PDB file of C-alpha atoms in Angstrom:
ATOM      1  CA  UNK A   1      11.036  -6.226 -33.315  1.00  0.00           C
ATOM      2  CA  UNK A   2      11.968  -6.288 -29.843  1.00  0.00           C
ATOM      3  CA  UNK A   3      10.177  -7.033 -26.841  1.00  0.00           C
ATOM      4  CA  UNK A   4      11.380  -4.014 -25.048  1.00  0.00           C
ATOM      5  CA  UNK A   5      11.094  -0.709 -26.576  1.00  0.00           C
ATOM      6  CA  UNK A   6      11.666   1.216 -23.883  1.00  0.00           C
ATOM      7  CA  UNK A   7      14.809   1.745 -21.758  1.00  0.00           C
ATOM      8  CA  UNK A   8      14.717   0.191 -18.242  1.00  0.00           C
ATOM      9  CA  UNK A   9      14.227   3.319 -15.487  1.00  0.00           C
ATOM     10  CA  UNK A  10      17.919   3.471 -13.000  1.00  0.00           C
ATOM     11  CA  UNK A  11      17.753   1.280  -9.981  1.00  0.00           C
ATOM     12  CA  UNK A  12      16.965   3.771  -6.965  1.00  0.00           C
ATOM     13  CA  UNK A  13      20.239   5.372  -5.236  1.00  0.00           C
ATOM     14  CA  UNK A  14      19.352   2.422  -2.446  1.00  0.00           C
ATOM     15  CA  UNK A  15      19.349  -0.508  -4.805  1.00  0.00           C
ATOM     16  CA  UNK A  16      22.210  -2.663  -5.252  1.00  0.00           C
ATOM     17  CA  UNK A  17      21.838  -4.934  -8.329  1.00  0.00           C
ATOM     18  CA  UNK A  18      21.669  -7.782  -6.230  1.00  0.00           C
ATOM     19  CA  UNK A  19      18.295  -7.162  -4.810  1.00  0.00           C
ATOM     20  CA  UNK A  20      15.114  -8.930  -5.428  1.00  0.00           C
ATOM     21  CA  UNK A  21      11.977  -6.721  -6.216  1.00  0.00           C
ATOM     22  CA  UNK A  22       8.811  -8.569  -5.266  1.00  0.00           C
ATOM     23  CA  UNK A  23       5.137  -8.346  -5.704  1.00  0.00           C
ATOM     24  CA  UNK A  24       3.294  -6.955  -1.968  1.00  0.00           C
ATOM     25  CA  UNK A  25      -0.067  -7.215  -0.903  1.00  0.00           C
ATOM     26  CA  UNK A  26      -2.264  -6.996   2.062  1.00  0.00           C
ATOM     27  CA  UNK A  27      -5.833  -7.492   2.419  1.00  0.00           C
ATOM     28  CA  UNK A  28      -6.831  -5.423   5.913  1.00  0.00           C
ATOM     29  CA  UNK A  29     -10.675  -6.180   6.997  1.00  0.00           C
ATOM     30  CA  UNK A  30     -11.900  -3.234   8.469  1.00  0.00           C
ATOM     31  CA  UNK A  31     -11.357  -3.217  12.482  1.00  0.00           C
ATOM     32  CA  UNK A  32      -7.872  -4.438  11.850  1.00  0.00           C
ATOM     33  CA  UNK A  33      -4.328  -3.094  11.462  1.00  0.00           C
ATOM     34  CA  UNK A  34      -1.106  -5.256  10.310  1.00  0.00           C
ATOM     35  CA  UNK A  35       2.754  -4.563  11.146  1.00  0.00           C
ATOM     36  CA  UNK A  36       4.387  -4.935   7.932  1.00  0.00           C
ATOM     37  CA  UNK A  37       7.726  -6.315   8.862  1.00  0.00           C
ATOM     38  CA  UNK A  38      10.497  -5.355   6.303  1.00  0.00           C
ATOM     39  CA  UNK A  39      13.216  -6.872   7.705  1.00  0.00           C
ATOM     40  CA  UNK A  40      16.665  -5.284   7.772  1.00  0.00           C
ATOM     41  CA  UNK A  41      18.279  -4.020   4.807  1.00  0.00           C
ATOM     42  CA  UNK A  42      14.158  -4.049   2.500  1.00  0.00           C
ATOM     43  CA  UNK A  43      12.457  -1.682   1.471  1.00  0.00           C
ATOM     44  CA  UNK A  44       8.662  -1.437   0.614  1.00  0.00           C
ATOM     45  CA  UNK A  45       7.333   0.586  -1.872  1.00  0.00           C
ATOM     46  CA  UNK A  46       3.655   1.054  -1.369  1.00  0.00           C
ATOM     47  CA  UNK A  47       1.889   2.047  -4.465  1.00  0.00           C
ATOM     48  CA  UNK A  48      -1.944   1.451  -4.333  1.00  0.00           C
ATOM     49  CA  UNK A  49      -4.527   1.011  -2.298  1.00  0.00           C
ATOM     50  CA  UNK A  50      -8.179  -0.270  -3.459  1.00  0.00           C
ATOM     51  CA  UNK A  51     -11.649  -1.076  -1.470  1.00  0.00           C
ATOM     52  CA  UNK A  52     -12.553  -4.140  -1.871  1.00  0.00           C
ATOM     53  CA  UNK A  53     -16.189  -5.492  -2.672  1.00  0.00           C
ATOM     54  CA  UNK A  54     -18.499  -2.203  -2.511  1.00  0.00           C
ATOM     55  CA  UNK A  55     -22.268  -2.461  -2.340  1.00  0.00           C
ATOM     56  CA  UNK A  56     -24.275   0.009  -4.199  1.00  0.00           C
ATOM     57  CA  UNK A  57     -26.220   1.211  -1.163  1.00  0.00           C
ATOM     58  CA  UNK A  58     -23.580   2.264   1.485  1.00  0.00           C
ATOM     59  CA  UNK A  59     -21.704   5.371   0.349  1.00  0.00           C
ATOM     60  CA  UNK A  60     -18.280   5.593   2.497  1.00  0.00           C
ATOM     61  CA  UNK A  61     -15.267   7.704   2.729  1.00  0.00           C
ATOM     62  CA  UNK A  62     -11.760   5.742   4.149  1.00  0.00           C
ATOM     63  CA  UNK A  63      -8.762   7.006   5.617  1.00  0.00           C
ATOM     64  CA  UNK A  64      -5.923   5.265   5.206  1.00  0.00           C
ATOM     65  CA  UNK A  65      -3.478   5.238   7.968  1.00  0.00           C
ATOM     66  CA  UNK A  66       0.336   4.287   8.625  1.00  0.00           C
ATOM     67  CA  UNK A  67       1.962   4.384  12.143  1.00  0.00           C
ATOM     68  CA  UNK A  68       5.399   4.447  12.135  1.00  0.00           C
ATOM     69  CA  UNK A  69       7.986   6.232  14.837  1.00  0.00           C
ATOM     70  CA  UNK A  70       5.044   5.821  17.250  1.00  0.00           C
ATOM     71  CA  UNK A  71       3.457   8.821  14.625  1.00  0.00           C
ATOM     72  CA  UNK A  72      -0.350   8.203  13.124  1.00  0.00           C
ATOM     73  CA  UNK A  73      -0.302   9.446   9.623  1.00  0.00           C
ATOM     74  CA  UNK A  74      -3.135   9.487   7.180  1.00  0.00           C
ATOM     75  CA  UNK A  75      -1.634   8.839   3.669  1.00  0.00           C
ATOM     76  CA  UNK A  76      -4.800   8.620   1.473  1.00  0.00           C
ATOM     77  CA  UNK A  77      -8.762   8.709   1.477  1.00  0.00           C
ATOM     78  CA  UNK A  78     -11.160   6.137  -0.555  1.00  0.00           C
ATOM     79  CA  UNK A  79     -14.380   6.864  -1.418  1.00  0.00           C
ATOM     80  CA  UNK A  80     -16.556   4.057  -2.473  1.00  0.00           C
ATOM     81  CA  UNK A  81     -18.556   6.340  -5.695  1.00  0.00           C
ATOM     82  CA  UNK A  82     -15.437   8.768  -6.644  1.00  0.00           C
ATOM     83  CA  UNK A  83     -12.139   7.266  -5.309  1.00  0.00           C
ATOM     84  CA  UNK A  84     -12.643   3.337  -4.897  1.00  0.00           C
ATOM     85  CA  UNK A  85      -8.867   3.013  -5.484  1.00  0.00           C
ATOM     86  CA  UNK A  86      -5.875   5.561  -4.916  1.00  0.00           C
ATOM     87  CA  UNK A  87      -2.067   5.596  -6.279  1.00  0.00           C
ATOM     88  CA  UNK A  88       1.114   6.715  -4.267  1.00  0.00           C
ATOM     89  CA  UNK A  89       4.867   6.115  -4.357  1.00  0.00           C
ATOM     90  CA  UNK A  90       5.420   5.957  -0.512  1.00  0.00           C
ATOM     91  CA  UNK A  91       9.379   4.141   0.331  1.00  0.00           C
ATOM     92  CA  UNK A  92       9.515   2.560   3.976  1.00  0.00           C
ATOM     93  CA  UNK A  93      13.001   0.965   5.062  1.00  0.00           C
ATOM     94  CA  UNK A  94      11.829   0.556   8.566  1.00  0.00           C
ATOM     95  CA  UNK A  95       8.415  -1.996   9.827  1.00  0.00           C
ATOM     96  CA  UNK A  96       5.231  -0.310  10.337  1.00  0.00           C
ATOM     97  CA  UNK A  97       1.862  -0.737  10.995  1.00  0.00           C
ATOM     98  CA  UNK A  98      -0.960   0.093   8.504  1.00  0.00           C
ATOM     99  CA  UNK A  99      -4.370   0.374   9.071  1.00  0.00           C
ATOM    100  CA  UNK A 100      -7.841   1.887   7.492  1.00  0.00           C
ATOM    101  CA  UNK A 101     -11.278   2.942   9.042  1.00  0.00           C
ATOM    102  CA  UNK A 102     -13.595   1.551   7.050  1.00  0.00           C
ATOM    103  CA  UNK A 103     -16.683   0.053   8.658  1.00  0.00           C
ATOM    104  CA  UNK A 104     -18.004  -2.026   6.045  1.00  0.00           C
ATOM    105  CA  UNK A 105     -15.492  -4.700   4.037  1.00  0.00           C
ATOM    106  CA  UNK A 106     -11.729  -4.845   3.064  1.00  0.00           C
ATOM    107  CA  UNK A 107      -9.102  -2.296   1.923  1.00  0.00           C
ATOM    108  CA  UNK A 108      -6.386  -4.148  -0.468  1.00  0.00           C
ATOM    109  CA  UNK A 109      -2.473  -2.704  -0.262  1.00  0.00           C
ATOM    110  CA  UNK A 110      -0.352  -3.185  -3.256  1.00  0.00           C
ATOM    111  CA  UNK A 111       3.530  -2.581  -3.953  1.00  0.00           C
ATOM    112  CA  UNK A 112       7.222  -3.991  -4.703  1.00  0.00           C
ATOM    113  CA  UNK A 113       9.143  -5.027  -1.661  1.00  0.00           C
ATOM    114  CA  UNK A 114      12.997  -4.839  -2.551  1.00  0.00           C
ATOM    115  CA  UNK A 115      14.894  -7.514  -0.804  1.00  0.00           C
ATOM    116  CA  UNK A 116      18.928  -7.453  -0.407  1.00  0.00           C
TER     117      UNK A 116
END
């Protein structure tokens, strides 16, 4: 039987074959932002975000922000009873800078960073 039952899905239009795809991740304490450097010709494919520890007694909401082109953009909200973790398919070719507003602990940022 073999290991791979499924066919692979097409390499995006802005994939050559001879790119690397890569495990990302970013732990961002709260009061801090990070510029994500790419680099030229990478992209970053941001996919998850998660709170990290939660105690029982502090109910929170978090907005999750990206600044790019000098633009603030809020691309998700965590919740620490309903939403402690969120999914997206976001594609950035250029740096950024990403950021959260959480008062209390860590927000963890997950993707694939293709590199040519």
């Amino acid at each position: 039987m073999p290991l791979l039952t499924m066919p692979l899905p097409p390499l995006p239009f802005f994939c050559s074959l001879s790119a690397t795809m890569k495990f990302w991740g970013l732990e961002v304490k709260n009061g801090e932002s990070h510029d994500v450097i790419l680099g030229k010709g990478n992209i970053l494919k941001l996919s998850l975000a998660s709170l990290g520890e939660i105690k029982e007694e502090i109910e929170e909401s978090v907005s999750l922000n990206i600044i790019a082109d000098r633009k603030k953009i809020v691309v998700g909200t965590l919740h620490s009873k309903r939403q402690p973790q969120q999914s997206f398919q976001y594609l950035f070719s250029e740096d950024f800078r990403i950021s959260h507003d959480r008062k209390h602990g860590s927000v963890y940022f997950y993707g694939i960073k293709l590199e040519s």
